[in-house]
Every structure is written in structure tokens, then in C-alpha cells.
């Protein structure tokens, strides 16, 4: 399974990367 964050919030992105579960980020 691939998980993507849909956010432009840098703190949310950093947290997801630290957890090691994020495959990518979208910033609509």
C-alpha cells in the first residue's frame, strides 16, 4: 500500500517522513 499526504503544511510532511510511512505528497 502506498500512502500520500495531501497537505502543504511542512510540519505534517516532516512528521510523516520521520514515521517512514509516506510515499509522496500532493499540494493542491
Short mmCIF file of N, CA and C in Angstrom, two decimals:
data_model
loop_
_atom_site.label_atom_id
_atom_site.label_comp_id
_atom_site.label_asym_id
_atom_site.label_seq_id
_atom_site.Cartn_x
_atom_site.Cartn_y
_atom_site.Cartn_z
N UNK A 1 0.85 -1.17 0.00
CA UNK A 1 0.00 0.00 0.00
C UNK A 1 0.90 1.23 0.00
N UNK A 2 0.50 2.23 -0.77
CA UNK A 2 1.24 3.49 -0.81
C UNK A 2 0.38 4.58 -0.17
N UNK A 3 0.97 5.35 0.71
CA UNK A 3 0.25 6.43 1.39
C UNK A 3 0.80 7.77 0.94
N UNK A 4 -0.10 8.70 0.66
CA UNK A 4 0.26 10.05 0.25
C UNK A 4 -0.38 11.05 1.20
N UNK A 5 0.34 12.10 1.52
CA UNK A 5 -0.22 13.20 2.29
C UNK A 5 -0.76 14.24 1.32
N UNK A 6 -1.91 14.80 1.62
CA UNK A 6 -2.48 15.89 0.82
C UNK A 6 -2.44 17.14 1.68
N UNK A 7 -1.26 17.75 1.74
CA UNK A 7 -1.07 18.91 2.61
C UNK A 7 0.08 19.76 2.10
N UNK A 8 0.04 21.04 2.44
CA UNK A 8 1.17 21.93 2.18
C UNK A 8 1.85 22.30 3.49
N UNK A 9 1.36 21.74 4.59
CA UNK A 9 1.91 22.04 5.91
C UNK A 9 3.23 21.29 6.09
N UNK A 10 4.32 22.03 6.19
CA UNK A 10 5.66 21.44 6.27
C UNK A 10 5.80 20.55 7.50
N UNK A 11 5.21 20.93 8.61
CA UNK A 11 5.31 20.11 9.83
C UNK A 11 4.65 18.75 9.63
N UNK A 12 3.51 18.71 8.95
CA UNK A 12 2.84 17.44 8.68
C UNK A 12 3.70 16.56 7.79
N UNK A 13 4.34 17.16 6.80
CA UNK A 13 5.20 16.41 5.88
C UNK A 13 6.40 15.85 6.63
N UNK A 14 7.05 16.66 7.44
CA UNK A 14 8.21 16.20 8.21
C UNK A 14 7.83 15.06 9.14
N UNK A 15 6.67 15.16 9.77
CA UNK A 15 6.22 14.11 10.69
C UNK A 15 6.00 12.80 9.94
N UNK A 16 5.35 12.87 8.79
CA UNK A 16 5.10 11.66 8.00
C UNK A 16 6.39 11.02 7.52
N UNK A 17 7.35 11.83 7.13
CA UNK A 17 8.65 11.30 6.68
C UNK A 17 9.39 10.65 7.84
N UNK A 18 9.34 11.27 9.01
CA UNK A 18 10.00 10.69 10.18
C UNK A 18 9.41 9.33 10.54
N UNK A 19 8.10 9.17 10.35
CA UNK A 19 7.46 7.89 10.63
C UNK A 19 7.84 6.83 9.60
N UNK A 20 8.26 7.28 8.42
CA UNK A 20 8.69 6.35 7.38
C UNK A 20 7.56 5.66 6.64
N UNK A 21 6.37 6.23 6.65
CA UNK A 21 5.22 5.58 6.02
C UNK A 21 4.70 6.33 4.80
N UNK A 22 5.30 7.44 4.45
CA UNK A 22 4.78 8.29 3.38
C UNK A 22 5.50 7.99 2.06
N UNK A 23 4.70 7.79 0.98
CA UNK A 23 5.26 7.55 -0.35
C UNK A 23 5.37 8.83 -1.15
N UNK A 24 4.56 9.83 -0.81
CA UNK A 24 4.59 11.08 -1.56
C UNK A 24 3.68 12.12 -0.94
N UNK A 25 3.72 13.33 -1.54
CA UNK A 25 2.94 14.45 -1.03
C UNK A 25 2.28 15.15 -2.21
N UNK A 26 1.01 15.50 -2.06
CA UNK A 26 0.32 16.34 -3.04
C UNK A 26 -0.01 17.66 -2.36
N UNK A 27 0.03 18.73 -3.12
CA UNK A 27 -0.20 20.06 -2.52
C UNK A 27 -1.18 20.86 -3.36
N UNK A 28 -2.39 20.35 -3.51
CA UNK A 28 -3.40 21.04 -4.31
C UNK A 28 -3.67 22.38 -3.72
#
